[in-house]
Amino acid sequence: MTPSRDSIIRLRKVTLHYGGDEVVREVDLDIRRGETKVILGPSGVGKTTILKAILGLLRPASGEIEVDGEEISKLPERELVKIRLKMAIVFQGGALFDSMTVGENVSFRLREHGLAPPGEIEERVQSALQFVGLAGAVKLKPAQLSGGMKKRVAIARALAAKPEVILFDEPTTGLDPINAFNMELLILKLKESRQVTIVIVTHDVGSALRLADSVAMLHEGKFIFEGSPGELQQSSEPVVRAFREPGSIVL
Ligand SMILES: Nc1ncnc2c1ncn2[C@@H]1O[C@H](COP(=O)(O)OP(=O)(O)OP(=O)(O)O)[C@@H](O)[C@H]1O
Ligand SMILES: [Mg+2]
């Protein structure tokens, strides 16, 4: 495919599996620079699998994946490392290193890949932690944090690396309603204040409607809907309706 300037991530006819059955089959997806894209779908449909493929952690069985103008599906591992530096992922549980302090967690990638001069690291860590409202937590260990705080540290860690794309895997799942609300506010703040592309995978329709510029819904290995939150709300596609309003289905 010809590299795109408008899209930072593109999937073309991508098929993914783990050796057994196909998880997704010949899917296309376009994520425009600077947009917030939500990939919506039920549990087990392949949302995390798609994120892994975008990060080059899972090679497609067939099809092409383009990240920032480069086709990555056949790149050797050392080239993939460079591509991954353009992106940061916030995992579902935060995935912090328990033995390190919050500050060390946030600066880990900067030090590991030499992404910032040593003199700048502390400032980057402080500003990232400030953004997520945890400036005072720099010396704490993950065990001293609540689940919501861990997720915010994971966001600070993603931000510190100044990526072009931030991928969120189920940012609100497992949080109580107040922490889930605060997480959405944080993503909205990120959306407003930074020129970053945001990709969110979730099964939460409400989150999708509140956060997305555009939504792609995955069902049985295919994208069955793509459009704005307004279009998602209006869609009469039966699977979309059933997912949006489970109460509307007569069992
Ligand atoms: N490492 C793996 N090895 C084998 N099969 C896997 C692996 N990871 C995921 N799968 C399978 O691939 C399918 C898609 O999984 P995936 O984790 O992408 O779903 P998901 O949409 O992210 O679900 P959830 O909302 O529960 O996180 C599932 O059937 C799952 O069992
Ligand atoms: Mg998942």
Coordinates of C-alpha atoms and ligand atoms in Angstrom, one line a residue:
M1 CA 0.0 0.0 0.0
T2 CA 1.1 3.6 -0.6
P3 CA 2.0 5.3 2.7
S4 CA -0.6 7.6 4.0
R5 CA 0.0 11.1 5.5
D6 CA -3.4 11.4 7.1
S7 CA -3.4 8.0 8.8
I8 CA -0.8 7.2 11.4
I9 CA -2.0 3.6 11.7
R10 CA -3.5 1.5 8.9
L11 CA -4.5 -2.1 8.8
R12 CA -5.2 -3.7 5.4
K13 CA -6.7 -7.2 5.1
V14 CA -5.1 -8.2 8.4
T15 CA -5.6 -11.7 9.7
L16 CA -4.4 -12.5 13.2
H17 CA -4.3 -15.8 15.1
Y18 CA -2.3 -17.6 17.8
G19 CA -1.8 -20.8 15.9
G20 CA -5.4 -22.0 16.3
D21 CA -8.5 -20.3 14.9
E22 CA -8.4 -16.9 13.4
V23 CA -9.1 -14.1 15.9
V24 CA -9.7 -11.4 13.2
R25 CA -10.0 -12.0 9.5
E26 CA -8.9 -9.6 6.8
V27 CA -9.7 -6.5 8.7
D28 CA -9.1 -2.9 7.6
L29 CA -8.7 0.0 10.0
D30 CA -7.6 3.6 9.6
I31 CA -6.5 5.7 12.5
R32 CA -6.0 9.4 11.6
R33 CA -3.2 11.5 13.1
G34 CA -4.4 13.3 16.2
E35 CA -7.8 11.5 16.5
T36 CA -9.1 9.5 19.4
K37 CA -10.2 6.1 18.0
V38 CA -12.2 3.7 20.1
I39 CA -12.2 0.0 19.2
L40 CA -15.3 -1.4 20.8
G41 CA -16.3 -5.0 21.2
P42 CA -17.3 -7.7 23.7
S43 CA -14.8 -9.6 25.8
G44 CA -12.6 -12.1 23.8
V45 CA -13.4 -10.5 20.4
G46 CA -9.7 -9.7 19.7
K47 CA -9.3 -6.1 20.8
T48 CA -6.0 -6.6 22.8
T49 CA -4.9 -8.9 19.9
I50 CA -5.2 -5.9 17.5
L51 CA -3.2 -3.7 19.9
K52 CA -0.5 -6.3 20.0
A53 CA -0.4 -6.4 16.2
I54 CA -0.1 -2.6 16.0
L55 CA 2.8 -2.7 18.4
G56 CA 4.5 -5.4 16.3
L57 CA 4.2 -7.9 19.2
L58 CA 2.1 -10.3 17.1
R59 CA 2.8 -10.7 13.4
P60 CA -0.2 -10.9 11.1
A61 CA -0.7 -14.2 9.2
S62 CA -1.5 -12.1 6.2
G63 CA -2.2 -8.4 5.4
E64 CA -0.3 -5.2 6.0
I65 CA 0.1 -2.9 9.0
E66 CA 1.4 0.6 8.5
V67 CA 2.7 2.7 11.4
D68 CA 3.6 6.3 10.6
G69 CA 4.1 5.5 6.9
E70 CA 6.1 2.3 7.4
E71 CA 4.8 -1.2 6.7
I72 CA 5.8 -3.2 9.8
S73 CA 4.4 -6.7 9.3
K74 CA 7.7 -8.1 8.0
L75 CA 10.2 -5.9 9.7
P76 CA 13.0 -7.5 11.7
E77 CA 12.8 -7.2 15.5
R78 CA 15.5 -4.5 15.8
E79 CA 13.5 -2.3 13.4
L80 CA 10.3 -2.9 15.3
V81 CA 12.0 -1.6 18.4
K82 CA 12.3 1.8 16.7
I83 CA 8.7 1.7 15.6
R84 CA 7.5 0.9 19.1
L85 CA 9.2 4.0 20.4
K86 CA 6.6 6.1 18.6
M87 CA 3.9 4.4 20.7
A88 CA 3.1 3.8 24.4
I89 CA 0.6 1.4 25.8
V90 CA -1.3 1.7 29.0
F91 CA -2.1 -1.8 30.0
Q92 CA -5.3 -2.8 31.8
G93 CA -3.7 -3.3 35.2
G94 CA -1.0 -0.7 34.8
A95 CA 1.8 -3.3 34.6
L96 CA 4.1 -1.3 36.9
F97 CA 7.4 -2.8 38.2
D98 CA 6.7 -3.5 41.9
S99 CA 10.3 -3.3 43.0
M100 CA 10.7 0.3 41.6
T101 CA 9.3 3.6 42.9
V102 CA 6.7 5.5 41.0
G103 CA 9.4 7.8 39.7
E104 CA 11.6 5.0 38.6
N105 CA 8.7 3.4 36.8
V106 CA 7.9 6.6 35.0
S107 CA 11.5 7.2 33.9
F108 CA 12.3 3.6 33.1
R109 CA 11.7 3.8 29.4
L110 CA 13.5 7.1 29.1
R111 CA 16.6 5.7 30.7
E112 CA 16.4 2.3 29.0
H113 CA 16.2 3.8 25.5
G114 CA 18.1 7.1 26.1
L115 CA 15.0 9.0 25.1
A116 CA 15.9 12.1 27.2
P117 CA 19.2 13.5 28.3
P118 CA 19.9 12.5 32.0
G119 CA 19.5 16.2 33.1
E120 CA 16.0 16.3 31.7
I121 CA 14.6 13.1 33.1
E122 CA 13.5 14.4 36.6
E123 CA 11.7 17.3 35.0
R124 CA 9.9 15.0 32.5
V125 CA 8.9 12.6 35.3
Q126 CA 7.6 15.5 37.4
S127 CA 5.6 17.0 34.6
A128 CA 4.1 13.6 33.6
L129 CA 3.1 12.9 37.2
Q130 CA 1.7 16.4 37.6
F131 CA -0.4 15.9 34.5
V132 CA -2.1 12.8 36.1
G133 CA -2.4 14.5 39.5
L134 CA 0.2 12.4 41.3
A135 CA 3.2 14.8 41.7
G136 CA 3.5 13.8 45.4
A137 CA 3.8 10.1 44.7
V138 CA 7.2 10.0 43.1
K139 CA 8.9 8.1 45.9
L140 CA 6.1 5.6 46.6
K141 CA 6.1 2.0 45.6
P142 CA 3.2 0.5 43.5
A143 CA 2.1 -1.6 46.5
Q144 CA 1.2 1.7 48.3
L145 CA -1.1 2.8 45.5
S146 CA -4.8 2.1 44.8
G147 CA -5.8 0.5 41.4
G148 CA -6.8 3.9 40.1
M149 CA -3.6 5.5 41.1
K150 CA -1.6 2.7 39.4
K151 CA -3.4 3.3 36.2
R152 CA -2.6 7.0 36.4
V153 CA 1.1 6.2 37.0
A154 CA 0.9 4.0 33.9
I155 CA -0.4 7.0 32.0
A156 CA 2.4 9.2 33.3
R157 CA 4.9 6.6 32.2
A158 CA 3.4 6.6 28.7
L159 CA 3.4 10.4 28.6
A160 CA 7.0 10.8 29.8
A161 CA 8.2 9.1 26.6
K162 CA 6.4 11.7 24.5
P163 CA 4.9 9.2 22.1
E164 CA 3.0 10.0 18.9
V165 CA 0.4 7.4 19.8
I166 CA -1.0 6.2 23.1
L167 CA -2.8 2.9 23.2
F168 CA -5.2 2.3 26.1
D169 CA -6.3 -1.3 26.9
E170 CA -9.6 -1.1 28.8
P171 CA -8.8 2.1 30.7
T172 CA -12.0 2.1 32.8
T173 CA -12.5 -1.6 33.3
G174 CA -12.1 -2.7 36.9
L175 CA -12.3 0.8 38.4
D176 CA -15.1 2.0 40.6
P177 CA -17.4 4.6 39.0
I178 CA -15.6 7.6 40.5
N179 CA -12.1 6.3 39.4
A180 CA -13.6 5.4 36.0
F181 CA -15.0 8.9 35.6
N182 CA -11.7 10.4 36.6
M183 CA -9.9 8.2 34.1
E184 CA -12.2 9.5 31.4
L185 CA -11.6 13.1 32.4
L186 CA -7.8 12.4 32.2
I187 CA -8.1 11.0 28.7
L188 CA -10.2 14.0 27.7
K189 CA -7.6 16.3 29.2
L190 CA -4.9 14.4 27.2
K191 CA -7.0 14.7 24.1
E192 CA -7.3 18.5 24.5
S193 CA -3.8 19.4 25.6
R194 CA -1.5 17.2 23.5
Q195 CA -1.1 16.6 19.8
V196 CA -1.2 12.8 20.3
T197 CA -3.2 10.1 18.6
I198 CA -5.2 8.0 21.1
V199 CA -6.4 4.5 20.6
I200 CA -8.7 3.0 23.2
V201 CA -10.0 -0.5 23.3
T202 CA -13.0 -1.1 25.5
H203 CA -16.3 -2.9 25.8
D204 CA -17.8 0.1 27.5
V205 CA -20.2 1.8 25.1
G206 CA -20.6 4.8 27.4
S207 CA -16.9 5.4 27.4
A208 CA -16.7 5.0 23.7
L209 CA -19.5 7.7 23.2
R210 CA -17.8 10.1 25.6
L211 CA -14.2 9.8 24.4
A212 CA -14.1 8.9 20.8
D213 CA -13.8 11.0 17.7
S214 CA -14.5 7.8 15.8
V215 CA -15.5 4.3 16.9
A216 CA -14.9 0.9 15.2
M217 CA -16.9 -2.0 16.5
L218 CA -15.5 -5.5 16.3
H219 CA -17.7 -8.5 16.1
E220 CA -16.8 -12.1 15.2
G221 CA -13.5 -11.2 13.7
K222 CA -14.7 -8.3 11.6
F223 CA -15.4 -4.6 12.0
I224 CA -19.1 -4.3 11.6
F225 CA -19.4 -0.6 12.3
E226 CA -17.3 2.4 11.9
G227 CA -18.4 6.0 12.5
S228 CA -18.8 8.9 14.9
P229 CA -20.3 8.5 18.4
G230 CA -23.4 10.1 17.0
E231 CA -23.6 7.5 14.3
L232 CA -23.0 4.7 16.8
Q233 CA -26.0 6.0 18.8
Q234 CA -28.2 6.1 15.7
S235 CA -27.0 2.8 14.1
S236 CA -29.8 0.4 13.4
E237 CA -27.4 -2.5 12.7
P238 CA -28.8 -5.2 14.9
V239 CA -25.5 -6.2 16.5
V240 CA -24.6 -2.6 17.3
R241 CA -28.1 -2.1 18.8
A242 CA -27.9 -5.2 20.9
F243 CA -24.5 -4.1 22.2
R244 CA -25.7 -0.6 22.8
E245 CA -29.0 -1.5 24.4
P246 CA -28.8 -5.1 25.7
G247 CA -32.3 -4.6 27.3
S248 CA -33.8 -4.2 23.8
I249 CA -33.2 -7.9 23.0
V250 CA -36.0 -10.3 23.8
L251 CA -34.5 -13.5 25.0
Ligands
LIG1 N1 -1.5 -15.6 23.9 C1 -2.6 -16.2 23.4 N2 -2.6 -17.5 23.0 C2 -3.6 -18.1 22.5 N3 -4.9 -17.5 22.3 C3 -5.0 -16.2 22.8 C4 -3.9 -15.5 23.3 N4 -4.3 -14.3 23.7 C5 -5.6 -14.2 23.3 N5 -6.0 -15.4 22.8 C6 -7.4 -15.7 22.3 O1 -7.7 -14.7 21.3 C7 -9.0 -14.3 21.4 C8 -9.0 -12.7 21.5 O2 -8.4 -12.4 22.7 P1 -8.2 -10.8 23.1 O3 -7.4 -10.9 24.4 O4 -7.6 -10.1 22.0 O5 -9.7 -10.4 23.3 P2 -10.2 -9.0 23.9 O6 -11.2 -8.5 23.0 O7 -9.1 -8.1 24.3 O8 -11.0 -9.5 25.2 P3 -11.1 -8.7 26.7 O9 -12.2 -7.7 26.5 O10 -11.6 -9.8 27.6 O11 -9.8 -8.2 27.1 C9 -9.6 -15.0 22.6 O12 -10.3 -16.1 22.1 C10 -8.4 -15.4 23.4 O13 -8.7 -16.6 24.1
MG2 MG -8.3 -7.4 26.1

